[in-house]
Amino acid sequence: MRRLFYPGVAAAIVAACVIGFGVVRNGAAPVNPEDGKVANGSYSSDYFGLLYRLPAGWTAGLDGPAPSRSGYYVLGSWMPSRDPDATILIAAQDMFFSERPDDDAHATTIGFRQTISSVDGMTIDREPTDLRIGPHLGQRVDFSGVGLYRSMVAVGIRCHVVTFNLTARDPEQLAQLARSLDSLDDGRKIARGSVPDCVKDYAVGDNIVHRVNPEATGASSAAIPVRLVVAKDGSVKYVHVIRASAAQRRSIEEALRQWKLKPYVRQGRAIEVETGVTIRFGQTEM
C-alpha cells in the first residue's frame, strides 16, 4: 500500500488558496471520510472538519481511484483551469487499516522522504519539519525533480493521516503556496464533543456481546474494511463499508447493525467510539 500512500510522487499541489478547519454541526457526526463536497467555491469535509477555499479560476482535476482495501482515499484534486501548471491533491489514509500500524503523520512523512530519496531524478529540498495546520500539528517535506517543485504536508485527523500534496513549476510559486498553509485560520475547529473517540481494535473478542455474521456473497477471500460508530449503549450506530461490491455492502451493513458491543467507558462514563473491523465472509477479524 505504500505506493498508494505517497500520491505526491505523481501528484502536485499548488495555488493561492486558504484552507481552514470547519465545524462539525450539532447532531450526528458524519461517518464517511470520502463524502466531501464542493459548494460556493469551497471544498468541505464535515467528517474531517476541513474547509478548503478553492482559488479563483481553479477547477476539479481527474477523479481519484475508489478507496483502497487498506483505507486510502483521494479526497479531491484541483488545478488552474486556464494554465494547468500546478495542482493540489488532498488524500487520507485510515489508520485502522494501514498496512503499517505504527504510522502517524510523523512516520508517514519520514517514510515518504525515504521513498522519494530513492527515486532517480528526485531531490529532497527540505527535510521533514514540524508545522501547524489550524489546530493540528503536522509534518512537511519538500522535493523536486523533472522540472516540478513539490511539498507534502501530513496531519493526523480523526484516526487518519490527511496529506496535502502541492506541486508548482517554480520554487517561488511553491513557497507562496506553502506560506498560505502557515497562515491558516484555526478559529473554526472541529467540535470535538460531537465526534466519537477513535479506538482501534475495539470491535473484537469479548467486547462483542452479540454478533451476526454477514451472509456470504462474492469472493469469500476478500478482506473488506469497515468502520463502525458504536453508541453509548453498545449498539452499532453507523456502518461504513469502505470497499466492497454492492451485494457485499448490503450484507455487511445488515449484519453489523445487529451487533451489540460492551459500552466503551472513559473516566466512568460511557461514550461513543469509532472503530474498525475487517470482514471476511465466514470470519471477522481486525
Coordinates of C-alpha atoms in Angstrom, one line a residue:
M1 CA 0.0 0.0 0.0
R2 CA 3.0 2.3 0.4
R3 CA 2.9 3.2 -3.3
L4 CA -0.7 4.4 -2.8
F5 CA 0.0 6.3 0.4
Y6 CA 2.5 8.6 -1.4
P7 CA 0.4 10.3 -4.1
G8 CA 2.7 13.3 -4.0
V9 CA 5.3 11.4 -6.1
A10 CA 2.9 11.6 -9.1
A11 CA 0.6 14.3 -7.9
A12 CA 1.1 18.0 -7.3
I13 CA -0.2 20.9 -5.5
V14 CA -0.4 24.5 -5.7
A15 CA -2.1 27.8 -5.6
A16 CA -3.1 30.9 -3.8
C17 CA -5.5 29.2 -1.5
V18 CA -6.8 29.2 2.0
I19 CA -7.5 26.1 4.0
G20 CA -9.3 26.1 7.3
F21 CA -10.8 23.7 9.7
G22 CA -14.6 23.8 9.8
V23 CA -17.1 23.0 12.4
V24 CA -19.0 19.7 12.8
R25 CA -22.6 20.9 13.4
N26 CA -24.7 19.8 16.3
G27 CA -26.2 16.3 15.9
A28 CA -24.7 13.2 14.4
A29 CA -21.1 13.4 13.3
P30 CA -20.6 12.4 9.7
V31 CA -19.3 8.8 9.2
N32 CA -17.9 8.7 5.6
P33 CA -14.5 10.2 5.1
E34 CA -14.8 10.4 1.3
D35 CA -18.1 12.4 1.5
G36 CA -16.5 15.8 0.8
K37 CA -18.2 18.3 -1.4
V38 CA -17.6 21.5 -3.4
A39 CA -20.1 24.3 -3.0
N40 CA -19.8 28.1 -3.3
G41 CA -16.2 27.9 -4.4
S42 CA -15.1 25.7 -1.4
Y43 CA -14.3 22.1 -0.8
S44 CA -15.5 21.0 2.6
S45 CA -15.4 17.7 4.6
D46 CA -17.6 17.6 7.6
Y47 CA -16.0 14.3 8.6
F48 CA -12.5 15.8 8.9
G49 CA -13.8 19.2 9.9
L50 CA -11.9 20.5 6.8
L51 CA -12.7 23.6 4.7
Y52 CA -10.7 24.4 1.6
R53 CA -11.5 27.6 -0.2
L54 CA -10.6 27.0 -3.8
P55 CA -8.5 29.6 -5.7
A56 CA -10.4 31.7 -8.2
G57 CA -10.3 30.1 -11.6
W58 CA -9.4 26.6 -10.4
T59 CA -11.3 23.5 -11.4
A60 CA -11.5 19.9 -10.3
G61 CA -8.8 17.6 -11.6
L62 CA -9.1 13.9 -12.5
D63 CA -11.1 11.7 -10.2
G64 CA -9.0 9.6 -7.9
P65 CA -9.4 5.8 -7.6
A66 CA -12.0 4.2 -5.3
P67 CA -10.9 3.8 -1.7
S68 CA -8.4 1.0 -1.3
R69 CA -8.8 -2.0 0.9
S70 CA -6.2 -0.6 3.2
G71 CA -8.3 2.6 3.7
Y72 CA -6.6 5.1 1.4
Y73 CA -8.8 7.8 -0.1
V74 CA -8.2 10.5 -2.6
L75 CA -10.4 13.3 -1.2
G76 CA -10.0 15.7 -4.1
S77 CA -7.7 17.3 -6.6
W78 CA -7.7 20.7 -8.4
M79 CA -5.7 22.7 -10.9
P80 CA -5.9 26.1 -12.6
S81 CA -8.5 26.0 -15.5
R82 CA -6.6 28.3 -17.9
D83 CA -3.0 27.2 -17.3
P84 CA -2.8 23.8 -15.6
D85 CA 0.8 24.4 -14.3
A86 CA 0.0 23.4 -10.7
T87 CA -2.1 21.0 -8.8
I88 CA -3.3 20.3 -5.3
L89 CA -4.3 16.8 -4.1
I90 CA -5.8 16.0 -0.7
A91 CA -5.8 12.4 0.4
A92 CA -6.3 10.4 3.6
Q93 CA -5.0 7.1 5.0
D94 CA -7.2 5.3 7.5
M95 CA -5.0 4.2 10.5
F96 CA -7.3 1.4 11.4
F97 CA -6.4 -0.4 8.2
S98 CA -3.0 0.9 7.3
E99 CA -0.5 -1.9 6.3
R100 CA 1.9 -0.2 8.8
P101 CA 0.1 0.1 12.1
D102 CA 2.7 2.3 13.6
D103 CA 2.0 5.1 11.0
D104 CA 1.1 8.6 12.1
A105 CA 1.8 12.0 10.5
H106 CA 5.4 11.9 11.6
A107 CA 6.1 8.3 10.5
T108 CA 4.3 9.0 7.2
T109 CA 6.5 12.0 6.4
I110 CA 9.7 10.1 7.3
G111 CA 8.6 7.1 5.1
F112 CA 7.6 9.4 2.3
R113 CA 11.0 11.2 2.4
Q114 CA 12.8 7.8 2.3
T115 CA 10.7 6.7 -0.7
I116 CA 11.3 9.9 -2.6
S117 CA 15.0 10.0 -2.0
S118 CA 15.3 6.5 -3.6
V119 CA 13.6 7.7 -6.9
D120 CA 16.1 8.6 -9.6
G121 CA 15.9 12.3 -10.5
M122 CA 14.3 13.4 -7.3
T123 CA 16.0 15.7 -4.8
I124 CA 14.9 16.4 -1.2
D125 CA 14.9 20.2 -0.8
R126 CA 13.6 20.4 2.7
E127 CA 13.9 17.7 5.3
P128 CA 10.8 16.8 7.3
T129 CA 9.9 19.6 9.7
D130 CA 7.1 20.3 12.1
L131 CA 4.3 22.8 11.3
R132 CA 0.8 23.6 12.4
I133 CA -2.2 23.4 10.2
G134 CA -5.1 25.0 12.1
P135 CA -5.4 23.2 15.4
H136 CA -3.3 20.2 14.1
L137 CA 0.5 19.6 14.4
G138 CA 1.8 18.2 11.1
Q139 CA 4.9 17.5 9.1
R140 CA 6.2 18.9 5.8
V141 CA 8.8 17.7 3.3
D142 CA 9.8 19.4 0.0
F143 CA 11.3 17.7 -3.0
S144 CA 11.8 18.4 -6.7
G145 CA 12.5 16.7 -10.0
V146 CA 11.6 16.5 -13.6
G147 CA 11.0 20.3 -13.7
L148 CA 8.5 20.3 -10.8
Y149 CA 8.7 21.5 -7.2
R150 CA 6.5 19.8 -4.6
S151 CA 5.6 19.8 -0.9
M152 CA 3.8 17.1 1.1
V153 CA 2.2 18.1 4.4
A154 CA 0.7 15.4 6.6
V155 CA -1.5 15.9 9.6
G156 CA -3.4 13.5 11.9
I157 CA -7.2 13.9 12.0
R158 CA -9.7 11.5 13.4
C159 CA -7.6 8.4 13.1
H160 CA -6.5 9.2 9.6
V161 CA -3.3 10.8 8.2
V162 CA -4.5 13.5 5.9
T163 CA -2.0 14.7 3.3
F164 CA -1.9 17.9 1.3
N165 CA 0.2 17.4 -1.8
L166 CA 1.3 20.6 -3.6
T167 CA 3.1 21.0 -6.9
A168 CA 4.3 24.1 -8.8
R169 CA 6.5 24.9 -11.8
D170 CA 9.0 27.1 -9.8
P171 CA 10.2 27.4 -6.3
E172 CA 8.7 30.8 -5.6
Q173 CA 5.2 29.6 -6.6
L174 CA 5.6 26.6 -4.3
A175 CA 6.9 28.9 -1.5
Q176 CA 3.8 31.1 -1.8
L177 CA 1.5 28.0 -1.5
A178 CA 3.4 26.8 1.5
R179 CA 3.2 30.2 3.2
S180 CA -0.6 30.1 2.7
L181 CA -0.6 26.9 4.8
D182 CA 1.3 28.7 7.6
S183 CA -1.4 31.3 8.0
L184 CA -4.4 29.1 8.2
D185 CA -7.4 30.2 10.2
D186 CA -7.7 27.9 13.3
G187 CA -10.7 29.8 14.7
R188 CA -13.1 27.3 13.2
K189 CA -12.2 24.0 14.8
I190 CA -13.9 20.6 15.0
A191 CA -16.5 20.5 17.7
R192 CA -14.8 17.6 19.5
G193 CA -17.7 16.8 21.7
S194 CA -19.8 15.7 18.7
V195 CA -17.1 13.4 17.2
P196 CA -16.7 9.9 18.6
D197 CA -13.4 8.9 20.1
C198 CA -11.3 6.7 17.8
V199 CA -10.5 3.3 19.4
K200 CA -8.6 0.8 17.4
D201 CA -9.3 -2.9 17.9
Y202 CA -12.5 -2.4 19.9
A203 CA -15.0 -4.5 17.9
V204 CA -13.2 -7.8 18.6
G205 CA -13.2 -10.6 21.1
D206 CA -15.0 -10.3 24.4
N207 CA -16.1 -6.7 23.6
I208 CA -18.7 -8.2 21.2
V209 CA -21.8 -9.1 23.2
H210 CA -23.9 -10.2 20.2
R211 CA -22.7 -10.9 16.7
V212 CA -24.5 -11.6 13.4
N213 CA -22.3 -12.9 10.6
P214 CA -22.9 -11.4 7.1
E215 CA -24.4 -13.6 4.6
A216 CA -21.7 -14.8 2.2
T217 CA -21.7 -13.2 -1.2
G218 CA -19.0 -12.6 -3.8
A219 CA -15.3 -13.5 -3.3
S220 CA -15.1 -15.1 0.2
S221 CA -11.3 -14.4 0.4
A222 CA -11.5 -10.7 0.0
A223 CA -10.7 -8.7 3.2
I224 CA -13.3 -5.9 3.5
P225 CA -12.6 -2.9 5.7
V226 CA -15.5 -1.5 7.7
R227 CA -15.7 1.5 10.1
L228 CA -18.2 1.4 12.9
V229 CA -19.6 4.0 15.2
V230 CA -20.6 2.4 18.5
A231 CA -23.3 4.2 20.5
K232 CA -23.0 4.8 24.3
D233 CA -25.2 1.7 24.9
G234 CA -23.0 -0.5 22.7
S235 CA -25.3 -0.7 19.8
V236 CA -23.9 -0.1 16.3
K237 CA -25.0 3.4 15.3
Y238 CA -23.3 3.6 11.9
V239 CA -21.7 1.1 9.5
H240 CA -19.4 2.4 6.7
V241 CA -18.2 -0.3 4.3
I242 CA -15.0 1.2 2.8
R243 CA -14.6 -1.1 -0.3
A244 CA -16.9 -3.9 -1.4
S245 CA -19.4 -4.9 -4.1
A246 CA -23.0 -3.6 -3.7
A247 CA -24.2 -7.0 -2.6
Q248 CA -21.4 -7.4 -0.1
R249 CA -22.0 -3.9 1.2
R250 CA -25.7 -4.7 1.8
S251 CA -24.9 -8.0 3.5
I252 CA -22.3 -6.4 5.8
E253 CA -24.5 -3.4 6.7
E254 CA -27.5 -5.6 7.6
A255 CA -25.5 -7.9 9.8
L256 CA -23.3 -5.4 11.6
R257 CA -26.2 -3.1 12.5
Q258 CA -27.4 -6.1 14.7
W259 CA -24.2 -6.3 16.6
K260 CA -24.1 -5.4 20.2
L261 CA -20.8 -4.4 22.0
K262 CA -19.9 -3.6 25.5
P263 CA -20.3 0.2 26.1
Y264 CA -16.9 1.9 26.0
V265 CA -16.3 3.6 29.3
R266 CA -13.9 6.5 29.8
Q267 CA -13.5 8.2 33.2
G268 CA -16.5 6.4 34.5
R269 CA -18.8 7.4 31.6
A270 CA -20.0 5.5 28.5
I271 CA -19.1 7.4 25.3
E272 CA -19.5 6.9 21.6
V273 CA -16.5 5.4 19.8
E274 CA -15.4 4.9 16.2
T275 CA -13.5 1.7 15.4
G276 CA -12.7 -0.6 12.5
V277 CA -13.2 -4.2 11.7
T278 CA -12.1 -6.4 8.8
I279 CA -14.8 -8.7 7.3
R280 CA -14.0 -11.9 5.5
F281 CA -17.1 -13.9 4.8
G282 CA -17.1 -16.7 7.3
Q283 CA -15.0 -14.9 9.8
T284 CA -14.5 -11.5 11.4
E285 CA -11.2 -10.0 12.5
M286 CA -9.2 -6.8 12.9

